[in-house]
Amino acid sequence: MTDSTADAMPTTIEPGVEPRLPGAGSGQALARGLHILRMLVDEGEPMTATEVARRIGIHQSSASRILATLSEVGYVRKDQGRFAPDYGVLALSSATTRLPLIQRPRAVFEQLTTEHRDITMTMCMLWRDELLYLLRQTSGSEPLAFWTGTFPINVSAPGLRLLVDLPDDEALHILRVARQRNGWGGRPEFVPPTEEGLLAKARATVADDVLIMPNWVVEGRTSGAIPLITPEPHPVALAIVDDTGTLGAERLAVLLHQARRLVEQSFAT
């Protein structure tokens, strides 16, 4: 994937769409290819090379070459002039379930969800402006490893717990991007309608390193989250949802501290 100087001239950019051209120098073509692949995954609908070029502000011939290369290696397929992600994308993601950060805490998740009925445990990572769900287990079910769902971050206990530690401008930017991507969830009587109000309320709820969210999404359900120290450079949080409200906020906070200790020990073994 190489771009000539002439091909690097951008096409018209759609109103309201801000171009994001990652990478520079010799790595620009690779970075653009990954950016386009991610855009196709997020879009959910096939796109033409012209639409791709217009969306990110590059020449159509450049977009066509990148898409052709992605097609050759099996990450994109073309059907009736439109491009969509191919199943090679799944081959890339399948390896993530073998990462130590996902494998090592599994026994802890199984132990605690067995000891405490009606809870759901989740471990999440904040990667750039996106929340990655690394591990999730509900009492009586098998663990689910790695997914990126569409749950609104403004009512995600681990997401908010990680955001409250960021500078205002960074946290608010992530909330705005997340609102555009996944909407704004929660019960209006509990969840502020603005990013600024939400961030302020989330910070006010943190006590002893734990964020507690009672009734934010469903009446009678309480979510809580606590940050983790992990071997990874990106921030990670552990969350527990009291699905039936039987624990109460205080016991949920105690359980989160216990769970954090056990999960962090699993990384050291």
mmCIF file of C-alpha atoms in Angstrom:
data_model
loop_
_atom_site.group_PDB
_atom_site.id
_atom_site.type_symbol
_atom_site.label_atom_id
_atom_site.label_comp_id
_atom_site.label_asym_id
_atom_site.label_seq_id
_atom_site.Cartn_x
_atom_site.Cartn_y
_atom_site.Cartn_z
ATOM 1 C CA MET A 1 0.000 0.000 0.000
ATOM 2 C CA THR A 2 1.907 3.032 -1.222
ATOM 3 C CA ASP A 3 0.598 6.487 -2.006
ATOM 4 C CA SER A 4 1.974 8.849 -4.622
ATOM 5 C CA THR A 5 2.051 12.573 -3.927
ATOM 6 C CA ALA A 6 -0.812 13.125 -6.333
ATOM 7 C CA ASP A 7 -2.912 10.420 -4.750
ATOM 8 C CA ALA A 8 -2.432 11.904 -1.309
ATOM 9 C CA MET A 9 -4.601 14.878 -2.227
ATOM 10 C CA PRO A 10 -7.845 14.579 -0.211
ATOM 11 C CA THR A 11 -11.303 14.491 -1.695
ATOM 12 C CA THR A 12 -14.157 16.569 -0.346
ATOM 13 C CA ILE A 13 -14.871 15.750 3.284
ATOM 14 C CA GLU A 14 -18.461 15.332 4.377
ATOM 15 C CA PRO A 15 -19.777 18.231 6.507
ATOM 16 C CA GLY A 16 -19.404 17.578 10.187
ATOM 17 C CA VAL A 17 -16.994 14.652 9.679
ATOM 18 C CA GLU A 18 -13.512 15.328 10.980
ATOM 19 C CA PRO A 19 -10.802 13.398 9.095
ATOM 20 C CA ARG A 20 -8.497 11.294 11.219
ATOM 21 C CA LEU A 21 -5.428 10.210 9.305
ATOM 22 C CA PRO A 22 -3.197 8.119 11.561
ATOM 23 C CA GLY A 23 0.431 7.406 10.930
ATOM 24 C CA ALA A 24 3.150 9.388 9.247
ATOM 25 C CA GLY A 25 6.083 8.834 6.913
ATOM 26 C CA SER A 26 6.824 5.276 5.820
ATOM 27 C CA GLY A 27 4.198 3.829 8.181
ATOM 28 C CA GLN A 28 1.334 5.982 6.957
ATOM 29 C CA ALA A 29 -0.048 3.468 4.466
ATOM 30 C CA LEU A 30 -0.154 0.688 7.070
ATOM 31 C CA ALA A 31 -1.767 2.995 9.627
ATOM 32 C CA ARG A 32 -4.355 4.115 7.074
ATOM 33 C CA GLY A 33 -5.113 0.511 6.196
ATOM 34 C CA LEU A 34 -5.748 -0.368 9.833
ATOM 35 C CA HIS A 35 -7.812 2.783 10.234
ATOM 36 C CA ILE A 36 -9.971 1.885 7.234
ATOM 37 C CA LEU A 37 -10.405 -1.686 8.472
ATOM 38 C CA ARG A 38 -11.592 -0.429 11.851
ATOM 39 C CA MET A 39 -13.919 2.064 10.170
ATOM 40 C CA LEU A 40 -15.528 -0.720 8.114
ATOM 41 C CA VAL A 41 -16.013 -2.804 11.271
ATOM 42 C CA ASP A 42 -17.618 0.120 13.116
ATOM 43 C CA GLU A 43 -19.790 1.150 10.172
ATOM 44 C CA GLY A 44 -21.720 -2.100 10.098
ATOM 45 C CA GLU A 45 -22.675 -1.600 6.446
ATOM 46 C CA PRO A 46 -20.607 -2.110 3.255
ATOM 47 C CA MET A 47 -18.979 1.023 1.829
ATOM 48 C CA THR A 48 -17.639 1.959 -1.589
ATOM 49 C CA ALA A 49 -14.058 3.095 -2.082
ATOM 50 C CA THR A 50 -15.426 6.571 -2.811
ATOM 51 C CA GLU A 51 -17.278 6.656 0.518
ATOM 52 C CA VAL A 52 -14.175 5.470 2.370
ATOM 53 C CA ALA A 53 -11.999 8.095 0.679
ATOM 54 C CA ARG A 54 -14.483 10.883 1.394
ATOM 55 C CA ARG A 55 -14.904 9.823 5.006
ATOM 56 C CA ILE A 56 -11.219 10.067 5.902
ATOM 57 C CA GLY A 57 -10.157 12.658 3.335
ATOM 58 C CA ILE A 58 -7.842 10.800 0.952
ATOM 59 C CA HIS A 59 -7.885 10.330 -2.829
ATOM 60 C CA GLN A 60 -10.136 7.558 -4.118
ATOM 61 C CA SER A 61 -7.237 5.789 -5.837
ATOM 62 C CA SER A 62 -5.404 5.587 -2.505
ATOM 63 C CA ALA A 63 -8.471 4.157 -0.799
ATOM 64 C CA SER A 64 -8.930 1.637 -3.619
ATOM 65 C CA ARG A 65 -5.343 0.372 -3.329
ATOM 66 C CA ILE A 66 -5.631 -0.005 0.439
ATOM 67 C CA LEU A 67 -8.940 -1.848 0.140
ATOM 68 C CA ALA A 68 -7.494 -4.127 -2.558
ATOM 69 C CA THR A 69 -4.593 -5.050 -0.285
ATOM 70 C CA LEU A 70 -6.928 -5.720 2.654
ATOM 71 C CA SER A 71 -8.989 -7.930 0.358
ATOM 72 C CA GLU A 72 -5.921 -9.898 -0.763
ATOM 73 C CA VAL A 73 -4.985 -10.781 2.827
ATOM 74 C CA GLY A 74 -8.549 -11.726 3.758
ATOM 75 C CA TYR A 75 -9.575 -8.909 6.080
ATOM 76 C CA VAL A 76 -11.984 -7.214 3.661
ATOM 77 C CA ARG A 77 -14.251 -8.590 0.930
ATOM 78 C CA LYS A 78 -15.809 -6.837 -2.052
ATOM 79 C CA ASP A 79 -19.354 -7.469 -3.180
ATOM 80 C CA GLN A 80 -21.059 -5.481 -5.939
ATOM 81 C CA GLY A 81 -18.613 -2.614 -5.640
ATOM 82 C CA ARG A 82 -18.848 -2.296 -1.856
ATOM 83 C CA PHE A 83 -16.389 -3.375 0.819
ATOM 84 C CA ALA A 84 -17.104 -5.037 4.162
ATOM 85 C CA PRO A 85 -14.963 -6.773 6.816
ATOM 86 C CA ASP A 86 -14.177 -10.405 6.014
ATOM 87 C CA TYR A 87 -13.719 -13.238 8.490
ATOM 88 C CA GLY A 88 -9.961 -12.718 8.686
ATOM 89 C CA VAL A 89 -10.827 -10.066 11.266
ATOM 90 C CA LEU A 90 -12.079 -12.834 13.558
ATOM 91 C CA ALA A 91 -8.817 -14.726 13.129
ATOM 92 C CA LEU A 92 -6.994 -11.669 14.463
ATOM 93 C CA SER A 93 -9.245 -11.360 17.497
ATOM 94 C CA SER A 94 -9.226 -15.051 18.432
ATOM 95 C CA ALA A 95 -5.692 -14.825 19.815
ATOM 96 C CA THR A 96 -6.749 -12.266 22.419
ATOM 97 C CA THR A 97 -8.430 -14.939 24.559
ATOM 98 C CA ARG A 98 -4.984 -16.434 25.226
ATOM 99 C CA LEU A 99 -3.526 -13.237 26.656
ATOM 100 C CA PRO A 100 -2.333 -13.631 30.281
ATOM 101 C CA LEU A 101 -4.436 -10.666 31.367
ATOM 102 C CA ILE A 102 -7.533 -12.631 30.337
ATOM 103 C CA GLN A 103 -6.412 -16.133 31.284
ATOM 104 C CA ARG A 104 -4.956 -15.692 34.761
ATOM 105 C CA PRO A 105 -7.958 -14.147 36.589
ATOM 106 C CA ARG A 106 -10.389 -16.816 35.325
ATOM 107 C CA ALA A 107 -10.111 -18.961 38.459
ATOM 108 C CA VAL A 108 -10.827 -15.946 40.657
ATOM 109 C CA PHE A 109 -13.902 -15.042 38.616
ATOM 110 C CA GLU A 110 -15.177 -18.602 38.857
ATOM 111 C CA GLN A 111 -14.534 -18.759 42.616
ATOM 112 C CA LEU A 112 -16.285 -15.503 43.478
ATOM 113 C CA THR A 113 -19.276 -15.994 41.175
ATOM 114 C CA THR A 114 -19.730 -19.428 42.769
ATOM 115 C CA GLU A 115 -19.489 -18.094 46.325
ATOM 116 C CA HIS A 116 -21.782 -15.123 45.688
ATOM 117 C CA ARG A 117 -24.960 -15.842 43.791
ATOM 118 C CA ASP A 118 -26.587 -13.247 41.571
ATOM 119 C CA ILE A 119 -23.465 -11.252 40.775
ATOM 120 C CA THR A 120 -21.717 -10.482 37.516
ATOM 121 C CA MET A 121 -17.975 -9.769 37.427
ATOM 122 C CA THR A 122 -16.350 -7.839 34.609
ATOM 123 C CA MET A 123 -12.808 -6.701 33.879
ATOM 124 C CA CYS A 124 -12.391 -3.822 31.418
ATOM 125 C CA MET A 125 -9.538 -1.892 29.843
ATOM 126 C CA LEU A 126 -9.649 1.707 28.639
ATOM 127 C CA TRP A 127 -7.860 1.698 25.293
ATOM 128 C CA ARG A 128 -7.684 5.181 23.815
ATOM 129 C CA ASP A 129 -11.330 6.298 23.661
ATOM 130 C CA GLU A 130 -12.862 2.830 23.858
ATOM 131 C CA LEU A 131 -13.746 0.417 26.644
ATOM 132 C CA LEU A 132 -12.591 -3.159 25.963
ATOM 133 C CA TYR A 133 -14.338 -5.896 27.935
ATOM 134 C CA LEU A 134 -11.655 -8.458 28.729
ATOM 135 C CA LEU A 135 -13.464 -10.966 30.923
ATOM 136 C CA ARG A 136 -17.013 -11.370 32.183
ATOM 137 C CA GLN A 137 -18.736 -14.020 34.257
ATOM 138 C CA THR A 138 -22.191 -14.300 35.797
ATOM 139 C CA SER A 139 -23.049 -16.716 38.582
ATOM 140 C CA GLY A 140 -23.879 -20.101 37.093
ATOM 141 C CA SER A 141 -22.500 -19.374 33.619
ATOM 142 C CA GLU A 142 -19.289 -19.854 31.668
ATOM 143 C CA PRO A 143 -16.857 -16.923 31.411
ATOM 144 C CA LEU A 144 -16.968 -14.709 28.337
ATOM 145 C CA ALA A 145 -13.559 -13.537 27.132
ATOM 146 C CA PHE A 146 -12.962 -10.347 25.178
ATOM 147 C CA TRP A 147 -15.625 -8.398 23.415
ATOM 148 C CA THR A 148 -16.269 -4.757 22.654
ATOM 149 C CA GLY A 149 -20.045 -4.377 23.063
ATOM 150 C CA THR A 150 -22.172 -1.328 22.575
ATOM 151 C CA PHE A 151 -23.087 -0.693 26.209
ATOM 152 C CA PRO A 152 -23.085 3.085 26.853
ATOM 153 C CA ILE A 153 -19.959 4.040 28.763
ATOM 154 C CA ASN A 154 -21.859 6.688 30.739
ATOM 155 C CA VAL A 155 -23.554 3.910 32.745
ATOM 156 C CA SER A 156 -20.627 1.484 32.768
ATOM 157 C CA ALA A 157 -19.212 1.222 36.289
ATOM 158 C CA PRO A 158 -15.700 0.169 35.145
ATOM 159 C CA GLY A 159 -15.724 2.746 32.376
ATOM 160 C CA LEU A 160 -16.648 5.594 34.696
ATOM 161 C CA ARG A 161 -14.224 4.421 37.385
ATOM 162 C CA LEU A 162 -11.403 4.697 34.870
ATOM 163 C CA LEU A 163 -12.607 8.053 33.521
ATOM 164 C CA VAL A 164 -12.741 9.785 36.895
ATOM 165 C CA ASP A 165 -8.950 9.480 37.229
ATOM 166 C CA LEU A 166 -8.310 11.223 33.902
ATOM 167 C CA PRO A 167 -7.915 14.979 33.345
ATOM 168 C CA ASP A 168 -11.212 16.734 32.614
ATOM 169 C CA ASP A 169 -10.554 17.374 28.926
ATOM 170 C CA GLU A 170 -9.577 13.773 28.230
ATOM 171 C CA ALA A 171 -12.464 12.266 30.199
ATOM 172 C CA LEU A 172 -15.024 14.581 28.594
ATOM 173 C CA HIS A 173 -13.688 13.853 25.109
ATOM 174 C CA ILE A 174 -14.100 10.100 25.681
ATOM 175 C CA LEU A 175 -17.639 10.613 26.963
ATOM 176 C CA ARG A 176 -18.557 12.666 23.889
ATOM 177 C CA VAL A 177 -17.096 10.088 21.508
ATOM 178 C CA ALA A 178 -18.863 7.296 23.398
ATOM 179 C CA ARG A 179 -22.193 9.138 23.249
ATOM 180 C CA GLN A 180 -21.912 9.325 19.456
ATOM 181 C CA ARG A 181 -20.887 5.674 19.217
ATOM 182 C CA ASN A 182 -23.224 3.966 21.702
ATOM 183 C CA GLY A 183 -25.726 6.544 22.916
ATOM 184 C CA TRP A 184 -26.513 7.819 26.407
ATOM 185 C CA GLY A 185 -28.029 5.241 28.718
ATOM 186 C CA GLY A 186 -29.418 5.022 32.211
ATOM 187 C CA ARG A 187 -32.416 6.219 34.169
ATOM 188 C CA PRO A 188 -32.799 10.005 33.799
ATOM 189 C CA GLU A 189 -33.636 10.481 37.481
ATOM 190 C CA PHE A 190 -30.184 9.141 38.393
ATOM 191 C CA VAL A 191 -27.962 9.826 35.367
ATOM 192 C CA PRO A 192 -27.077 13.455 34.508
ATOM 193 C CA PRO A 193 -27.791 14.363 30.859
ATOM 194 C CA THR A 194 -24.482 16.157 30.212
ATOM 195 C CA GLU A 195 -20.912 14.902 30.110
ATOM 196 C CA GLU A 196 -19.814 17.514 32.645
ATOM 197 C CA GLY A 197 -22.605 16.671 35.077
ATOM 198 C CA LEU A 198 -22.015 12.951 34.740
ATOM 199 C CA LEU A 199 -18.276 13.230 35.368
ATOM 200 C CA ALA A 200 -18.866 15.381 38.453
ATOM 201 C CA LYS A 201 -21.426 12.936 39.872
ATOM 202 C CA ALA A 202 -19.205 9.936 39.169
ATOM 203 C CA ARG A 203 -16.284 11.546 40.971
ATOM 204 C CA ALA A 204 -18.497 12.392 43.926
ATOM 205 C CA THR A 205 -19.514 8.751 44.317
ATOM 206 C CA VAL A 206 -15.961 7.413 44.642
ATOM 207 C CA ALA A 207 -15.058 6.424 48.193
ATOM 208 C CA ASP A 208 -12.161 4.251 49.344
ATOM 209 C CA ASP A 209 -11.184 3.796 45.690
ATOM 210 C CA VAL A 210 -14.599 2.310 44.809
ATOM 211 C CA LEU A 211 -17.280 3.815 42.557
ATOM 212 C CA ILE A 212 -20.811 2.680 43.419
ATOM 213 C CA MET A 213 -23.797 3.194 41.075
ATOM 214 C CA PRO A 214 -27.113 2.160 42.691
ATOM 215 C CA ASN A 215 -30.204 2.105 40.451
ATOM 216 C CA TRP A 216 -28.490 3.898 37.569
ATOM 217 C CA VAL A 217 -29.597 1.403 34.926
ATOM 218 C CA VAL A 218 -32.197 -0.851 36.553
ATOM 219 C CA GLU A 219 -34.105 -0.252 39.780
ATOM 220 C CA GLY A 220 -32.720 -2.469 42.526
ATOM 221 C CA ARG A 221 -29.471 -3.230 40.708
ATOM 222 C CA THR A 222 -26.199 -1.821 42.030
ATOM 223 C CA SER A 223 -22.924 -1.699 40.111
ATOM 224 C CA GLY A 224 -19.504 -0.978 41.533
ATOM 225 C CA ALA A 225 -15.965 -0.775 40.171
ATOM 226 C CA ILE A 226 -12.406 -0.503 41.425
ATOM 227 C CA PRO A 227 -9.130 0.078 39.510
ATOM 228 C CA LEU A 228 -6.602 -2.720 39.111
ATOM 229 C CA ILE A 229 -2.823 -2.796 38.958
ATOM 230 C CA THR A 230 -1.932 -5.073 36.042
ATOM 231 C CA PRO A 231 1.161 -5.867 33.930
ATOM 232 C CA GLU A 232 -0.365 -3.884 31.048
ATOM 233 C CA PRO A 233 0.279 -0.183 30.315
ATOM 234 C CA HIS A 234 -3.406 0.649 29.775
ATOM 235 C CA PRO A 235 -5.752 1.346 32.727
ATOM 236 C CA VAL A 236 -7.911 -1.590 33.840
ATOM 237 C CA ALA A 237 -10.864 -1.764 36.244
ATOM 238 C CA LEU A 238 -12.770 -4.588 37.900
ATOM 239 C CA ALA A 239 -16.546 -4.333 38.250
ATOM 240 C CA ILE A 240 -19.181 -6.298 40.121
ATOM 241 C CA VAL A 241 -22.908 -5.970 39.489
ATOM 242 C CA ASP A 242 -25.242 -6.917 42.338
ATOM 243 C CA ASP A 243 -27.992 -8.163 40.039
ATOM 244 C CA THR A 244 -30.687 -8.554 42.717
ATOM 245 C CA GLY A 245 -29.639 -5.880 45.214
ATOM 246 C CA THR A 246 -29.000 -8.406 47.975
ATOM 247 C CA LEU A 247 -25.456 -7.280 48.809
ATOM 248 C CA GLY A 248 -25.995 -3.580 49.374
ATOM 249 C CA ALA A 249 -23.451 -0.858 48.695
ATOM 250 C CA GLU A 250 -21.210 -1.498 51.709
ATOM 251 C CA ARG A 251 -20.867 -5.251 51.166
ATOM 252 C CA LEU A 252 -20.364 -4.681 47.463
ATOM 253 C CA ALA A 253 -17.458 -2.331 48.210
ATOM 254 C CA VAL A 254 -15.884 -4.900 50.540
ATOM 255 C CA LEU A 255 -16.273 -7.612 47.899
ATOM 256 C CA LEU A 256 -14.637 -5.385 45.288
ATOM 257 C CA HIS A 257 -11.583 -4.902 47.496
ATOM 258 C CA GLN A 258 -11.403 -8.652 48.089
ATOM 259 C CA ALA A 259 -11.754 -9.362 44.388
ATOM 260 C CA ARG A 260 -9.077 -6.809 43.492
ATOM 261 C CA ARG A 261 -6.599 -8.437 45.867
ATOM 262 C CA LEU A 262 -7.244 -11.896 44.424
ATOM 263 C CA VAL A 263 -7.136 -10.759 40.781
ATOM 264 C CA GLU A 264 -3.904 -8.816 41.265
ATOM 265 C CA GLN A 265 -2.371 -11.862 42.975
ATOM 266 C CA SER A 266 -3.268 -13.936 39.925
ATOM 267 C CA PHE A 267 -1.124 -11.676 37.751
ATOM 268 C CA ALA A 268 1.880 -12.301 40.004
ATOM 269 C CA THR A 269 1.778 -16.098 39.768
#
